[in-house]
PDB file of C-alpha atoms in Angstrom:
ATOM      1  CA  UNK A   1     -42.069   9.641  19.943  1.00  0.00           C
ATOM      2  CA  UNK A   2     -44.313   8.423  17.001  1.00  0.00           C
ATOM      3  CA  UNK A   3     -42.705   7.661  13.595  1.00  0.00           C
ATOM      4  CA  UNK A   4     -44.701  10.720  12.135  1.00  0.00           C
ATOM      5  CA  UNK A   5     -43.403  13.027  15.172  1.00  0.00           C
ATOM      6  CA  UNK A   6     -39.737  11.853  14.158  1.00  0.00           C
ATOM      7  CA  UNK A   7     -40.389  12.517  10.442  1.00  0.00           C
ATOM      8  CA  UNK A   8     -41.859  15.993  11.239  1.00  0.00           C
ATOM      9  CA  UNK A   9     -38.879  16.817  13.404  1.00  0.00           C
ATOM     10  CA  UNK A  10     -36.306  15.919  11.017  1.00  0.00           C
ATOM     11  CA  UNK A  11     -38.345  17.931   8.413  1.00  0.00           C
ATOM     12  CA  UNK A  12     -38.223  21.068  10.746  1.00  0.00           C
ATOM     13  CA  UNK A  13     -34.498  20.544  11.186  1.00  0.00           C
ATOM     14  CA  UNK A  14     -34.161  20.372   7.522  1.00  0.00           C
ATOM     15  CA  UNK A  15     -36.130  23.499   7.138  1.00  0.00           C
ATOM     16  CA  UNK A  16     -34.176  25.243   9.787  1.00  0.00           C
ATOM     17  CA  UNK A  17     -30.926  24.266   8.086  1.00  0.00           C
ATOM     18  CA  UNK A  18     -32.077  25.737   4.861  1.00  0.00           C
ATOM     19  CA  UNK A  19     -33.041  29.031   6.493  1.00  0.00           C
ATOM     20  CA  UNK A  20     -29.649  29.216   8.066  1.00  0.00           C
ATOM     21  CA  UNK A  21     -27.841  28.600   4.602  1.00  0.00           C
ATOM     22  CA  UNK A  22     -30.072  30.979   2.829  1.00  0.00           C
ATOM     23  CA  UNK A  23     -29.561  33.580   5.251  1.00  0.00           C
ATOM     24  CA  UNK A  24     -25.749  32.894   5.219  1.00  0.00           C
ATOM     25  CA  UNK A  25     -25.780  33.298   1.546  1.00  0.00           C
ATOM     26  CA  UNK A  26     -27.731  36.580   1.711  1.00  0.00           C
ATOM     27  CA  UNK A  27     -25.147  37.705   4.178  1.00  0.00           C
ATOM     28  CA  UNK A  28     -22.232  37.229   1.745  1.00  0.00           C
ATOM     29  CA  UNK A  29     -23.932  39.468  -1.009  1.00  0.00           C
ATOM     30  CA  UNK A  30     -22.982  42.836   0.023  1.00  0.00           C
ATOM     31  CA  UNK A  31     -25.035  45.370  -1.839  1.00  0.00           C
ATOM     32  CA  UNK A  32     -23.191  48.103  -3.585  1.00  0.00           C
ATOM     33  CA  UNK A  33     -22.473  50.689  -0.948  1.00  0.00           C
ATOM     34  CA  UNK A  34     -24.791  53.712  -1.423  1.00  0.00           C
ATOM     35  CA  UNK A  35     -22.043  56.069  -1.236  1.00  0.00           C
ATOM     36  CA  UNK A  36     -20.386  54.186  -4.244  1.00  0.00           C
ATOM     37  CA  UNK A  37     -23.837  54.357  -6.153  1.00  0.00           C
ATOM     38  CA  UNK A  38     -23.988  58.013  -5.092  1.00  0.00           C
ATOM     39  CA  UNK A  39     -20.544  58.783  -6.696  1.00  0.00           C
ATOM     40  CA  UNK A  40     -21.273  56.940  -9.757  1.00  0.00           C
ATOM     41  CA  UNK A  41     -24.704  58.657 -10.069  1.00  0.00           C
ATOM     42  CA  UNK A  42     -23.119  62.036  -9.487  1.00  0.00           C
ATOM     43  CA  UNK A  43     -20.342  61.303 -12.183  1.00  0.00           C
ATOM     44  CA  UNK A  44     -23.110  60.357 -14.969  1.00  0.00           C
ATOM     45  CA  UNK A  45     -25.321  63.271 -14.152  1.00  0.00           C
ATOM     46  CA  UNK A  46     -22.087  65.667 -14.226  1.00  0.00           C
ATOM     47  CA  UNK A  47     -21.139  64.258 -17.631  1.00  0.00           C
ATOM     48  CA  UNK A  48     -24.589  64.408 -19.031  1.00  0.00           C
ATOM     49  CA  UNK A  49     -24.807  68.165 -17.691  1.00  0.00           C
ATOM     50  CA  UNK A  50     -21.397  69.073 -19.045  1.00  0.00           C
ATOM     51  CA  UNK A  51     -22.089  67.542 -22.400  1.00  0.00           C
ATOM     52  CA  UNK A  52     -25.516  69.106 -22.588  1.00  0.00           C
ATOM     53  CA  UNK A  53     -23.585  72.539 -21.769  1.00  0.00           C
ATOM     54  CA  UNK A  54     -20.933  71.749 -24.369  1.00  0.00           C
ATOM     55  CA  UNK A  55     -18.279  71.823 -21.949  1.00  0.00           C
ATOM     56  CA  UNK A  56     -16.083  68.962 -23.129  1.00  0.00           C
ATOM     57  CA  UNK A  57     -12.864  69.716 -21.334  1.00  0.00           C
ATOM     58  CA  UNK A  58     -13.630  67.210 -18.673  1.00  0.00           C
ATOM     59  CA  UNK A  59     -15.382  64.683 -20.518  1.00  0.00           C
ATOM     60  CA  UNK A  60     -12.264  62.218 -20.664  1.00  0.00           C
ATOM     61  CA  UNK A  61     -11.578  62.316 -16.831  1.00  0.00           C
ATOM     62  CA  UNK A  62     -15.416  61.673 -16.293  1.00  0.00           C
ATOM     63  CA  UNK A  63     -15.380  58.512 -18.679  1.00  0.00           C
ATOM     64  CA  UNK A  64     -12.293  57.235 -16.951  1.00  0.00           C
ATOM     65  CA  UNK A  65     -13.639  57.615 -13.605  1.00  0.00           C
ATOM     66  CA  UNK A  66     -16.888  56.097 -14.591  1.00  0.00           C
ATOM     67  CA  UNK A  67     -15.226  53.025 -15.827  1.00  0.00           C
ATOM     68  CA  UNK A  68     -13.003  52.798 -12.823  1.00  0.00           C
ATOM     69  CA  UNK A  69     -16.054  52.972 -10.660  1.00  0.00           C
ATOM     70  CA  UNK A  70     -17.987  50.184 -12.682  1.00  0.00           C
ATOM     71  CA  UNK A  71     -14.984  47.944 -12.407  1.00  0.00           C
ATOM     72  CA  UNK A  72     -14.734  48.643  -8.734  1.00  0.00           C
ATOM     73  CA  UNK A  73     -18.275  47.611  -8.122  1.00  0.00           C
ATOM     74  CA  UNK A  74     -17.953  44.477 -10.484  1.00  0.00           C
ATOM     75  CA  UNK A  75     -14.545  43.504  -8.676  1.00  0.00           C
ATOM     76  CA  UNK A  76     -16.178  43.811  -5.163  1.00  0.00           C
ATOM     77  CA  UNK A  77     -18.788  41.215  -6.164  1.00  0.00           C
ATOM     78  CA  UNK A  78     -16.112  38.930  -7.709  1.00  0.00           C
ATOM     79  CA  UNK A  79     -13.802  39.239  -4.563  1.00  0.00           C
ATOM     80  CA  UNK A  80     -16.998  38.349  -2.337  1.00  0.00           C
ATOM     81  CA  UNK A  81     -17.417  34.910  -4.269  1.00  0.00           C
ATOM     82  CA  UNK A  82     -21.057  35.501  -4.623  1.00  0.00           C
ATOM     83  CA  UNK A  83     -23.276  37.074  -7.090  1.00  0.00           C
ATOM     84  CA  UNK A  84     -26.715  38.364  -6.395  1.00  0.00           C
ATOM     85  CA  UNK A  85     -29.658  36.739  -8.129  1.00  0.00           C
ATOM     86  CA  UNK A  86     -31.043  39.249 -10.509  1.00  0.00           C
ATOM     87  CA  UNK A  87     -35.111  38.448 -10.489  1.00  0.00           C
ATOM     88  CA  UNK A  88     -35.437  39.992 -13.922  1.00  0.00           C
ATOM     89  CA  UNK A  89     -35.310  37.615 -16.859  1.00  0.00           C
ATOM     90  CA  UNK A  90     -32.504  37.880 -19.379  1.00  0.00           C
ATOM     91  CA  UNK A  91     -34.652  39.521 -22.029  1.00  0.00           C
ATOM     92  CA  UNK A  92     -35.939  42.128 -19.649  1.00  0.00           C
ATOM     93  CA  UNK A  93     -32.287  42.929 -18.668  1.00  0.00           C
ATOM     94  CA  UNK A  94     -31.191  43.298 -22.542  1.00  0.00           C
ATOM     95  CA  UNK A  95     -34.444  45.464 -23.236  1.00  0.00           C
ATOM     96  CA  UNK A  96     -33.189  47.799 -20.353  1.00  0.00           C
ATOM     97  CA  UNK A  97     -29.763  47.947 -21.690  1.00  0.00           C
ATOM     98  CA  UNK A  98     -31.011  48.799 -25.110  1.00  0.00           C
ATOM     99  CA  UNK A  99     -33.441  51.529 -23.680  1.00  0.00           C
ATOM    100  CA  UNK A 100     -30.550  52.904 -21.469  1.00  0.00           C
ATOM    101  CA  UNK A 101     -28.337  54.028 -24.299  1.00  0.00           C
ATOM    102  CA  UNK A 102     -30.911  56.021 -26.263  1.00  0.00           C
ATOM    103  CA  UNK A 103     -32.001  57.693 -22.964  1.00  0.00           C
ATOM    104  CA  UNK A 104     -28.441  58.745 -22.197  1.00  0.00           C
ATOM    105  CA  UNK A 105     -27.969  60.286 -25.543  1.00  0.00           C
ATOM    106  CA  UNK A 106     -31.661  61.845 -25.590  1.00  0.00           C
ATOM    107  CA  UNK A 107     -30.573  63.478 -22.296  1.00  0.00           C
ATOM    108  CA  UNK A 108     -27.497  65.348 -23.808  1.00  0.00           C
ATOM    109  CA  UNK A 109     -29.176  66.208 -26.913  1.00  0.00           C
ATOM    110  CA  UNK A 110     -32.240  67.527 -25.038  1.00  0.00           C
ATOM    111  CA  UNK A 111     -29.847  69.678 -22.867  1.00  0.00           C
ATOM    112  CA  UNK A 112     -27.847  70.914 -26.082  1.00  0.00           C
ATOM    113  CA  UNK A 113     -31.078  71.743 -27.566  1.00  0.00           C
ATOM    114  CA  UNK A 114     -32.720  73.600 -25.048  1.00  0.00           C
ATOM    115  CA  UNK A 115     -29.297  75.472 -24.470  1.00  0.00           C
ATOM    116  CA  UNK A 116     -29.006  76.394 -28.158  1.00  0.00           C
ATOM    117  CA  UNK A 117     -32.469  77.132 -29.231  1.00  0.00           C
ATOM    118  CA  UNK A 118     -34.147  78.620 -26.184  1.00  0.00           C
ATOM    119  CA  UNK A 119     -31.172  79.643 -24.279  1.00  0.00           C
ATOM    120  CA  UNK A 120     -31.967  77.787 -21.365  1.00  0.00           C
ATOM    121  CA  UNK A 121     -28.492  77.688 -19.879  1.00  0.00           C
ATOM    122  CA  UNK A 122     -29.705  75.918 -16.735  1.00  0.00           C
ATOM    123  CA  UNK A 123     -31.451  72.988 -18.712  1.00  0.00           C
ATOM    124  CA  UNK A 124     -28.411  70.764 -19.179  1.00  0.00           C
ATOM    125  CA  UNK A 125     -27.784  70.910 -15.522  1.00  0.00           C
ATOM    126  CA  UNK A 126     -31.444  70.280 -14.657  1.00  0.00           C
ATOM    127  CA  UNK A 127     -31.391  67.265 -17.017  1.00  0.00           C
ATOM    128  CA  UNK A 128     -28.004  66.072 -15.339  1.00  0.00           C
ATOM    129  CA  UNK A 129     -29.410  66.532 -12.037  1.00  0.00           C
ATOM    130  CA  UNK A 130     -32.464  64.522 -12.786  1.00  0.00           C
ATOM    131  CA  UNK A 131     -30.412  61.828 -14.143  1.00  0.00           C
ATOM    132  CA  UNK A 132     -28.148  61.706 -10.871  1.00  0.00           C
ATOM    133  CA  UNK A 133     -31.458  61.515  -8.658  1.00  0.00           C
ATOM    134  CA  UNK A 134     -32.980  58.946 -10.904  1.00  0.00           C
ATOM    135  CA  UNK A 135     -29.626  56.795 -10.651  1.00  0.00           C
ATOM    136  CA  UNK A 136     -29.421  57.465  -7.044  1.00  0.00           C
ATOM    137  CA  UNK A 137     -33.049  56.303  -6.398  1.00  0.00           C
ATOM    138  CA  UNK A 138     -32.281  53.180  -8.162  1.00  0.00           C
ATOM    139  CA  UNK A 139     -29.343  52.394  -6.006  1.00  0.00           C
ATOM    140  CA  UNK A 140     -31.427  53.234  -2.853  1.00  0.00           C
ATOM    141  CA  UNK A 141     -34.215  51.032  -3.838  1.00  0.00           C
ATOM    142  CA  UNK A 142     -31.871  48.093  -4.622  1.00  0.00           C
ATOM    143  CA  UNK A 143     -30.480  48.651  -1.289  1.00  0.00           C
ATOM    144  CA  UNK A 144     -33.873  48.674   0.307  1.00  0.00           C
ATOM    145  CA  UNK A 145     -34.871  45.490  -1.543  1.00  0.00           C
ATOM    146  CA  UNK A 146     -31.600  43.694  -0.407  1.00  0.00           C
ATOM    147  CA  UNK A 147     -32.387  44.762   3.148  1.00  0.00           C
ATOM    148  CA  UNK A 148     -35.907  43.365   2.938  1.00  0.00           C
ATOM    149  CA  UNK A 149     -34.884  40.047   1.439  1.00  0.00           C
ATOM    150  CA  UNK A 150     -32.202  39.936   4.283  1.00  0.00           C
ATOM    151  CA  UNK A 151     -34.727  40.530   7.126  1.00  0.00           C
ATOM    152  CA  UNK A 152     -37.177  37.857   5.473  1.00  0.00           C
ATOM    153  CA  UNK A 153     -34.348  35.279   5.549  1.00  0.00           C
ATOM    154  CA  UNK A 154     -33.645  36.122   9.136  1.00  0.00           C
ATOM    155  CA  UNK A 155     -37.079  35.721  10.202  1.00  0.00           C
TER     156      UNK A 155
ATOM    157  CA  UNK B   1     -49.606  20.335 -10.985  1.00  0.00           C
ATOM    158  CA  UNK B   2     -47.687  18.955  -8.163  1.00  0.00           C
ATOM    159  CA  UNK B   3     -46.801  21.209  -5.440  1.00  0.00           C
ATOM    160  CA  UNK B   4     -44.551  19.367  -3.367  1.00  0.00           C
ATOM    161  CA  UNK B   5     -42.065  16.525  -4.021  1.00  0.00           C
ATOM    162  CA  UNK B   6     -39.550  14.887  -1.788  1.00  0.00           C
ATOM    163  CA  UNK B   7     -36.120  14.569  -3.423  1.00  0.00           C
ATOM    164  CA  UNK B   8     -33.731  12.048  -2.006  1.00  0.00           C
ATOM    165  CA  UNK B   9     -30.702  13.407  -3.852  1.00  0.00           C
ATOM    166  CA  UNK B  10     -31.398  16.953  -2.374  1.00  0.00           C
ATOM    167  CA  UNK B  11     -32.423  15.951   1.004  1.00  0.00           C
ATOM    168  CA  UNK B  12     -28.965  14.577   2.255  1.00  0.00           C
ATOM    169  CA  UNK B  13     -27.725  17.273   4.667  1.00  0.00           C
ATOM    170  CA  UNK B  14     -24.617  18.567   2.807  1.00  0.00           C
ATOM    171  CA  UNK B  15     -26.513  18.616  -0.401  1.00  0.00           C
ATOM    172  CA  UNK B  16     -29.582  20.423   1.073  1.00  0.00           C
ATOM    173  CA  UNK B  17     -27.211  23.088   2.489  1.00  0.00           C
ATOM    174  CA  UNK B  18     -25.595  23.594  -0.798  1.00  0.00           C
ATOM    175  CA  UNK B  19     -28.928  24.005  -2.575  1.00  0.00           C
ATOM    176  CA  UNK B  20     -30.144  26.368   0.226  1.00  0.00           C
ATOM    177  CA  UNK B  21     -26.958  28.592  -0.201  1.00  0.00           C
ATOM    178  CA  UNK B  22     -27.157  28.638  -4.035  1.00  0.00           C
ATOM    179  CA  UNK B  23     -31.037  29.299  -3.958  1.00  0.00           C
ATOM    180  CA  UNK B  24     -31.121  33.074  -3.290  1.00  0.00           C
ATOM    181  CA  UNK B  25     -27.901  33.644  -5.299  1.00  0.00           C
ATOM    182  CA  UNK B  26     -26.961  33.877  -8.855  1.00  0.00           C
ATOM    183  CA  UNK B  27     -23.720  31.968  -8.484  1.00  0.00           C
ATOM    184  CA  UNK B  28     -21.376  30.965  -5.778  1.00  0.00           C
ATOM    185  CA  UNK B  29     -17.691  30.210  -5.704  1.00  0.00           C
ATOM    186  CA  UNK B  30     -16.385  26.823  -4.550  1.00  0.00           C
ATOM    187  CA  UNK B  31     -14.472  28.144  -1.599  1.00  0.00           C
ATOM    188  CA  UNK B  32     -17.419  30.169  -0.255  1.00  0.00           C
ATOM    189  CA  UNK B  33     -19.683  27.014  -0.271  1.00  0.00           C
ATOM    190  CA  UNK B  34     -16.872  25.018   1.467  1.00  0.00           C
ATOM    191  CA  UNK B  35     -16.374  27.565   4.107  1.00  0.00           C
ATOM    192  CA  UNK B  36     -20.155  27.991   4.955  1.00  0.00           C
ATOM    193  CA  UNK B  37     -20.483  24.072   5.042  1.00  0.00           C
ATOM    194  CA  UNK B  38     -17.261  23.634   6.895  1.00  0.00           C
ATOM    195  CA  UNK B  39     -16.524  20.653   4.952  1.00  0.00           C
ATOM    196  CA  UNK B  40     -13.351  19.699   3.179  1.00  0.00           C
ATOM    197  CA  UNK B  41     -12.589  19.973  -0.791  1.00  0.00           C
ATOM    198  CA  UNK B  42     -12.995  16.456  -1.585  1.00  0.00           C
ATOM    199  CA  UNK B  43     -16.287  16.040   0.393  1.00  0.00           C
ATOM    200  CA  UNK B  44     -17.817  19.165  -1.273  1.00  0.00           C
ATOM    201  CA  UNK B  45     -16.703  17.798  -4.811  1.00  0.00           C
ATOM    202  CA  UNK B  46     -18.233  14.670  -4.135  1.00  0.00           C
ATOM    203  CA  UNK B  47     -21.696  16.129  -3.296  1.00  0.00           C
ATOM    204  CA  UNK B  48     -21.324  18.664  -6.100  1.00  0.00           C
ATOM    205  CA  UNK B  49     -20.689  15.887  -8.571  1.00  0.00           C
ATOM    206  CA  UNK B  50     -23.824  14.123  -7.363  1.00  0.00           C
ATOM    207  CA  UNK B  51     -25.871  17.255  -8.043  1.00  0.00           C
ATOM    208  CA  UNK B  52     -24.219  18.032 -11.334  1.00  0.00           C
ATOM    209  CA  UNK B  53     -24.945  14.443 -12.447  1.00  0.00           C
ATOM    210  CA  UNK B  54     -28.922  14.641 -11.911  1.00  0.00           C
ATOM    211  CA  UNK B  55     -28.568  18.320 -13.794  1.00  0.00           C
ATOM    212  CA  UNK B  56     -29.518  20.343 -10.502  1.00  0.00           C
ATOM    213  CA  UNK B  57     -26.212  22.534 -10.507  1.00  0.00           C
ATOM    214  CA  UNK B  58     -23.829  23.609 -13.213  1.00  0.00           C
ATOM    215  CA  UNK B  59     -20.513  25.020 -12.848  1.00  0.00           C
ATOM    216  CA  UNK B  60     -18.402  27.857 -14.787  1.00  0.00           C
ATOM    217  CA  UNK B  61     -14.774  28.253 -14.462  1.00  0.00           C
ATOM    218  CA  UNK B  62     -13.216  31.815 -14.569  1.00  0.00           C
ATOM    219  CA  UNK B  63      -9.946  33.187 -13.847  1.00  0.00           C
ATOM    220  CA  UNK B  64      -9.364  36.056 -11.197  1.00  0.00           C
ATOM    221  CA  UNK B  65      -5.984  37.495 -10.876  1.00  0.00           C
ATOM    222  CA  UNK B  66      -4.433  34.543 -12.610  1.00  0.00           C
ATOM    223  CA  UNK B  67      -6.044  31.976 -10.386  1.00  0.00           C
ATOM    224  CA  UNK B  68      -8.748  29.429 -11.609  1.00  0.00           C
ATOM    225  CA  UNK B  69     -12.215  29.900  -9.800  1.00  0.00           C
ATOM    226  CA  UNK B  70     -15.236  27.469 -10.177  1.00  0.00           C
ATOM    227  CA  UNK B  71     -18.466  29.070  -9.790  1.00  0.00           C
ATOM    228  CA  UNK B  72     -21.674  27.216  -9.217  1.00  0.00           C
ATOM    229  CA  UNK B  73     -25.182  27.870  -9.771  1.00  0.00           C
ATOM    230  CA  UNK B  74     -28.653  26.217  -9.555  1.00  0.00           C
ATOM    231  CA  UNK B  75     -30.066  25.144 -12.970  1.00  0.00           C
ATOM    232  CA  UNK B  76     -34.077  25.878 -13.554  1.00  0.00           C
ATOM    233  CA  UNK B  77     -34.544  22.041 -12.953  1.00  0.00           C
ATOM    234  CA  UNK B  78     -32.378  22.191  -9.656  1.00  0.00           C
ATOM    235  CA  UNK B  79     -34.284  25.208  -8.521  1.00  0.00           C
ATOM    236  CA  UNK B  80     -37.604  23.662  -9.050  1.00  0.00           C
ATOM    237  CA  UNK B  81     -36.765  20.508  -7.422  1.00  0.00           C
ATOM    238  CA  UNK B  82     -35.423  22.349  -4.499  1.00  0.00           C
ATOM    239  CA  UNK B  83     -38.529  24.308  -4.236  1.00  0.00           C
ATOM    240  CA  UNK B  84     -40.779  21.239  -4.372  1.00  0.00           C
ATOM    241  CA  UNK B  85     -38.571  19.654  -1.712  1.00  0.00           C
ATOM    242  CA  UNK B  86     -38.943  22.565   0.637  1.00  0.00           C
ATOM    243  CA  UNK B  87     -42.642  22.466   0.018  1.00  0.00           C
ATOM    244  CA  UNK B  88     -42.787  18.664   0.919  1.00  0.00           C
ATOM    245  CA  UNK B  89     -40.728  19.324   4.277  1.00  0.00           C
ATOM    246  CA  UNK B  90     -43.199  22.046   5.103  1.00  0.00           C
ATOM    247  CA  UNK B  91     -46.144  20.033   4.372  1.00  0.00           C
ATOM    248  CA  UNK B  92     -44.671  17.085   6.531  1.00  0.00           C
ATOM    249  CA  UNK B  93     -44.132  19.754   9.434  1.00  0.00           C
ATOM    250  CA  UNK B  94     -47.585  21.169   9.005  1.00  0.00           C
ATOM    251  CA  UNK B  95     -49.360  17.796   8.890  1.00  0.00           C
ATOM    252  CA  UNK B  96     -48.437  17.174  12.419  1.00  0.00           C
ATOM    253  CA  UNK B  97     -49.872  20.460  13.460  1.00  0.00           C
TER     254      UNK B  97
END
């Protein structure tokens, strides 16, 4: 075996070891279970729908449940000992967060406006359903991208 | 612009594994790295210190349920060095083919 062959074999072994560890790392990152994402999406959608329809009786309990679900998701990541790498830059994330808050209030105000001025009683619920489906789609696409990354690492 | 560069600091088996484990993730806890590599706390601390000294990884301390935990992440410099090292390894393998 030539020196070049030995060097190449060592390099291949190092690459194999890198793939193995990258795969082990990704295996540790459990994506947010889809059912947890579905419940969170449903809670936020319901809250927007109810506030849009000006039904405030369940608002406090919904907020408490949303906070509990969010804490559960954060705690799950902490106890796993790893956190997934977010490929978006910090700036993009801040912009996304800044955009989400007005969108949330806009959804509620739109529901209230359509309900009060045009008597579209179904409008707040349609907006709530739209928000639920949007959040659910985000959860599913995040889940898919994780599975793709995991399979890439495996190959 | 260079596309590959062999890095002697990263190439040591344990340090290579640490960087490989950290590369697809945001941050990893000390115990997870130790368990994945199957090495003792002291050996891991030694390798981590070497990587920290050259600025390839950084640590953050946090308390979870009253217990102190150490989290590690690759710095931009470390990520770049690791990527260049992997490219160099690939180049070495491909050169023989």
